[in-house]
PDB file of C-alpha atoms in Angstrom:
ATOM      1  CA  MET A 185       0.000   0.000   0.000  1.00  0.00           C
ATOM      2  CA  PRO A 186       1.464   3.394  -0.944  1.00  0.00           C
ATOM      3  CA  ASP A 187       2.440   5.826   1.774  1.00  0.00           C
ATOM      4  CA  PRO A 188       0.002   8.795   1.757  1.00  0.00           C
ATOM      5  CA  ARG A 189       2.950  11.077   2.462  1.00  0.00           C
ATOM      6  CA  ASP A 190       4.064  10.592  -1.150  1.00  0.00           C
ATOM      7  CA  THR A 191       1.043  12.467  -2.546  1.00  0.00           C
ATOM      8  CA  SER A 192       0.278  15.015   0.180  1.00  0.00           C
ATOM      9  CA  PRO A 193       1.710  18.524  -0.068  1.00  0.00           C
ATOM     10  CA  GLN A 194       4.552  19.111   2.379  1.00  0.00           C
ATOM     11  CA  ALA A 195       2.469  21.483   4.528  1.00  0.00           C
ATOM     12  CA  VAL A 196      -0.255  18.847   4.982  1.00  0.00           C
ATOM     13  CA  GLN A 197       2.267  16.315   6.239  1.00  0.00           C
ATOM     14  CA  ALA A 198       3.992  18.899   8.455  1.00  0.00           C
ATOM     15  CA  CYS A 199       0.637  19.786  10.024  1.00  0.00           C
ATOM     16  CA  HIS A 200      -0.164  16.091  10.539  1.00  0.00           C
ATOM     17  CA  ASP A 201       3.207  15.570  12.243  1.00  0.00           C
ATOM     18  CA  LEU A 202       2.715  18.685  14.385  1.00  0.00           C
ATOM     19  CA  ILE A 203      -0.680  17.442  15.553  1.00  0.00           C
ATOM     20  CA  THR A 204       0.689  14.028  16.514  1.00  0.00           C
ATOM     21  CA  TRP A 205       3.480  15.725  18.491  1.00  0.00           C
ATOM     22  CA  MET A 206       1.376  18.440  20.106  1.00  0.00           C
ATOM     23  CA  ILE A 207      -1.665  16.476  21.308  1.00  0.00           C
ATOM     24  CA  PRO A 208       0.383  14.508  23.873  1.00  0.00           C
ATOM     25  CA  GLN A 209       1.895  17.828  25.030  1.00  0.00           C
ATOM     26  CA  LEU A 210      -1.597  19.274  25.481  1.00  0.00           C
ATOM     27  CA  ASP A 211      -2.621  16.196  27.456  1.00  0.00           C
ATOM     28  CA  LYS A 212      -0.016  17.235  30.041  1.00  0.00           C
ATOM     29  CA  LEU A 213      -1.680  20.600  30.695  1.00  0.00           C
ATOM     30  CA  PRO A 214      -3.269  21.013  34.126  1.00  0.00           C
ATOM     31  CA  ARG A 215      -6.912  19.986  34.152  1.00  0.00           C
ATOM     32  CA  SER A 216      -7.973  23.616  34.551  1.00  0.00           C
ATOM     33  CA  ARG A 217      -6.330  24.466  31.195  1.00  0.00           C
ATOM     34  CA  ARG A 218      -6.700  21.180  29.300  1.00  0.00           C
ATOM     35  CA  PHE A 219     -10.361  21.707  28.525  1.00  0.00           C
ATOM     36  CA  THR A 220     -10.048  25.388  27.652  1.00  0.00           C
ATOM     37  CA  LEU A 221      -6.670  26.319  26.233  1.00  0.00           C
ATOM     38  CA  GLY A 222      -5.661  22.785  25.256  1.00  0.00           C
ATOM     39  CA  GLU A 223      -8.962  22.113  23.519  1.00  0.00           C
ATOM     40  CA  ARG A 224      -8.751  25.372  21.562  1.00  0.00           C
ATOM     41  CA  ILE A 225      -5.201  24.625  20.389  1.00  0.00           C
ATOM     42  CA  GLU A 226      -6.110  21.072  19.369  1.00  0.00           C
ATOM     43  CA  THR A 227      -9.254  22.191  17.547  1.00  0.00           C
ATOM     44  CA  GLY A 228      -7.279  24.929  15.810  1.00  0.00           C
ATOM     45  CA  LEU A 229      -4.660  22.483  14.576  1.00  0.00           C
ATOM     46  CA  LEU A 230      -7.331  20.120  13.279  1.00  0.00           C
ATOM     47  CA  GLU A 231      -9.008  23.018  11.452  1.00  0.00           C
ATOM     48  CA  ILE A 232      -5.665  23.972   9.892  1.00  0.00           C
ATOM     49  CA  LEU A 233      -5.269  20.408   8.656  1.00  0.00           C
ATOM     50  CA  GLU A 234      -8.777  20.494   7.167  1.00  0.00           C
ATOM     51  CA  HIS A 235      -8.031  23.766   5.351  1.00  0.00           C
ATOM     52  CA  LEU A 236      -4.735  22.422   4.016  1.00  0.00           C
ATOM     53  CA  ILE A 237      -6.404  19.272   2.705  1.00  0.00           C
ATOM     54  CA  ALA A 238      -9.098  21.433   1.078  1.00  0.00           C
ATOM     55  CA  ALA A 239      -6.324  23.486  -0.544  1.00  0.00           C
ATOM     56  CA  ALA A 240      -4.651  20.324  -1.817  1.00  0.00           C
ATOM     57  CA  TYR A 241      -7.850  19.399  -3.649  1.00  0.00           C
ATOM     58  CA  GLY A 242      -8.923  22.946  -4.568  1.00  0.00           C
ATOM     59  CA  ARG A 243      -8.093  25.106  -7.539  1.00  0.00           C
ATOM     60  CA  GLY A 244      -7.746  28.817  -8.097  1.00  0.00           C
ATOM     61  CA  ALA A 245      -9.650  31.052  -5.698  1.00  0.00           C
ATOM     62  CA  ALA A 246     -10.878  28.096  -3.598  1.00  0.00           C
ATOM     63  CA  LYS A 247      -7.292  26.982  -3.007  1.00  0.00           C
ATOM     64  CA  ARG A 248      -6.164  30.499  -2.119  1.00  0.00           C
ATOM     65  CA  GLU A 249      -9.115  30.910   0.281  1.00  0.00           C
ATOM     66  CA  ALA A 250      -8.336  27.597   2.034  1.00  0.00           C
ATOM     67  CA  LEU A 251      -4.673  28.581   2.427  1.00  0.00           C
ATOM     68  CA  GLN A 252      -5.682  32.003   3.778  1.00  0.00           C
ATOM     69  CA  ARG A 253      -7.963  30.352   6.343  1.00  0.00           C
ATOM     70  CA  ALA A 254      -5.221  27.906   7.347  1.00  0.00           C
ATOM     71  CA  ASN A 255      -2.763  30.763   7.790  1.00  0.00           C
ATOM     72  CA  LEU A 256      -5.189  32.795   9.890  1.00  0.00           C
ATOM     73  CA  ARG A 257      -6.008  29.809  12.113  1.00  0.00           C
ATOM     74  CA  LEU A 258      -2.292  29.067  12.508  1.00  0.00           C
ATOM     75  CA  ASP A 259      -1.738  32.599  13.793  1.00  0.00           C
ATOM     76  CA  VAL A 260      -4.435  32.061  16.439  1.00  0.00           C
ATOM     77  CA  VAL A 261      -2.850  28.736  17.479  1.00  0.00           C
ATOM     78  CA  ARG A 262       0.559  30.422  17.783  1.00  0.00           C
ATOM     79  CA  HIS A 263      -0.908  32.995  20.161  1.00  0.00           C
ATOM     80  CA  LEU A 264      -2.675  30.342  22.228  1.00  0.00           C
ATOM     81  CA  TRP A 265       0.577  28.355  22.466  1.00  0.00           C
ATOM     82  CA  ARG A 266       2.297  31.521  23.743  1.00  0.00           C
ATOM     83  CA  VAL A 267      -0.476  32.063  26.295  1.00  0.00           C
ATOM     84  CA  GLY A 268       0.045  28.522  27.605  1.00  0.00           C
ATOM     85  CA  TYR A 269       3.738  29.244  28.023  1.00  0.00           C
ATOM     86  CA  ALA A 270       3.116  32.636  29.647  1.00  0.00           C
ATOM     87  CA  LEU A 271       0.820  30.938  32.168  1.00  0.00           C
ATOM     88  CA  LYS A 272       3.677  28.514  32.906  1.00  0.00           C
ATOM     89  CA  ASN A 273       1.582  25.545  31.762  1.00  0.00           C
ATOM     90  CA  ILE A 274       4.041  24.588  29.024  1.00  0.00           C
ATOM     91  CA  ALA A 275       7.695  23.838  29.808  1.00  0.00           C
ATOM     92  CA  HIS A 276      10.319  25.973  28.063  1.00  0.00           C
ATOM     93  CA  LYS A 277      11.761  23.070  26.066  1.00  0.00           C
ATOM     94  CA  GLN A 278       8.331  21.976  24.773  1.00  0.00           C
ATOM     95  CA  TYR A 279       7.341  25.573  24.073  1.00  0.00           C
ATOM     96  CA  THR A 280      10.474  26.226  22.034  1.00  0.00           C
ATOM     97  CA  HIS A 281      10.109  23.010  20.057  1.00  0.00           C
ATOM     98  CA  GLY A 282       6.406  23.614  19.404  1.00  0.00           C
ATOM     99  CA  ALA A 283       6.946  27.257  18.460  1.00  0.00           C
ATOM    100  CA  GLY A 284       9.618  26.188  15.971  1.00  0.00           C
ATOM    101  CA  ARG A 285       7.305  23.642  14.385  1.00  0.00           C
ATOM    102  CA  LEU A 286       4.495  26.199  14.180  1.00  0.00           C
ATOM    103  CA  GLU A 287       6.906  28.649  12.552  1.00  0.00           C
ATOM    104  CA  ARG A 288       8.054  26.088   9.966  1.00  0.00           C
ATOM    105  CA  LEU A 289       4.462  25.209   9.156  1.00  0.00           C
ATOM    106  CA  GLY A 290       3.716  28.907   8.690  1.00  0.00           C
ATOM    107  CA  LYS A 291       6.613  29.244   6.252  1.00  0.00           C
ATOM    108  CA  GLN A 292       5.382  26.230   4.280  1.00  0.00           C
ATOM    109  CA  ILE A 293       1.858  27.632   4.090  1.00  0.00           C
ATOM    110  CA  GLY A 294       3.234  31.046   3.095  1.00  0.00           C
ATOM    111  CA  GLY A 295       5.323  29.522   0.316  1.00  0.00           C
ATOM    112  CA  TRP A 296       2.363  27.519  -0.915  1.00  0.00           C
ATOM    113  CA  ARG A 297       0.210  30.671  -0.882  1.00  0.00           C
ATOM    114  CA  ARG A 298       2.798  32.661  -2.837  1.00  0.00           C
ATOM    115  CA  SER A 299       3.123  29.926  -5.446  1.00  0.00           C
ATOM    116  CA  ASN A 300      -0.662  30.049  -5.994  1.00  0.00           C
ATOM    117  CA  GLU A 301      -1.053  33.808  -6.351  1.00  0.00           C
ATOM    118  CA  PRO A 302      -2.466  34.862  -9.724  1.00  0.00           C
ATOM    119  CA  GLN A 303       0.240  35.775 -12.241  1.00  0.00           C
ATOM    120  CA  GLU A 304       0.063  39.332 -13.567  1.00  0.00           C
TER     121      GLU A 304
END
């Protein structure tokens, strides 16, 4: 059976990998934050993945719109991740690693968006 990674755009796979890394980190949040902050971050990441998959199948304006939505949602997730760190609910090492992965995903989405801008 072929590996689905072979056909998925790089940003889709990066988001998938980020989700599988981050969910166990969110499970470590204190109970008081797990069902608020943790849930919002997890839901945001899943929405980003949905938008990226829609972009992979979309064309033209639909693709650009899906990438825009993914980028906007990623910005919200970045801020929520920072809030978790500021509240001292996320260890420095995990925060740094997660922030780096979020940044790389943002660069991949940005590159994908630029490559799909209409040519003038």
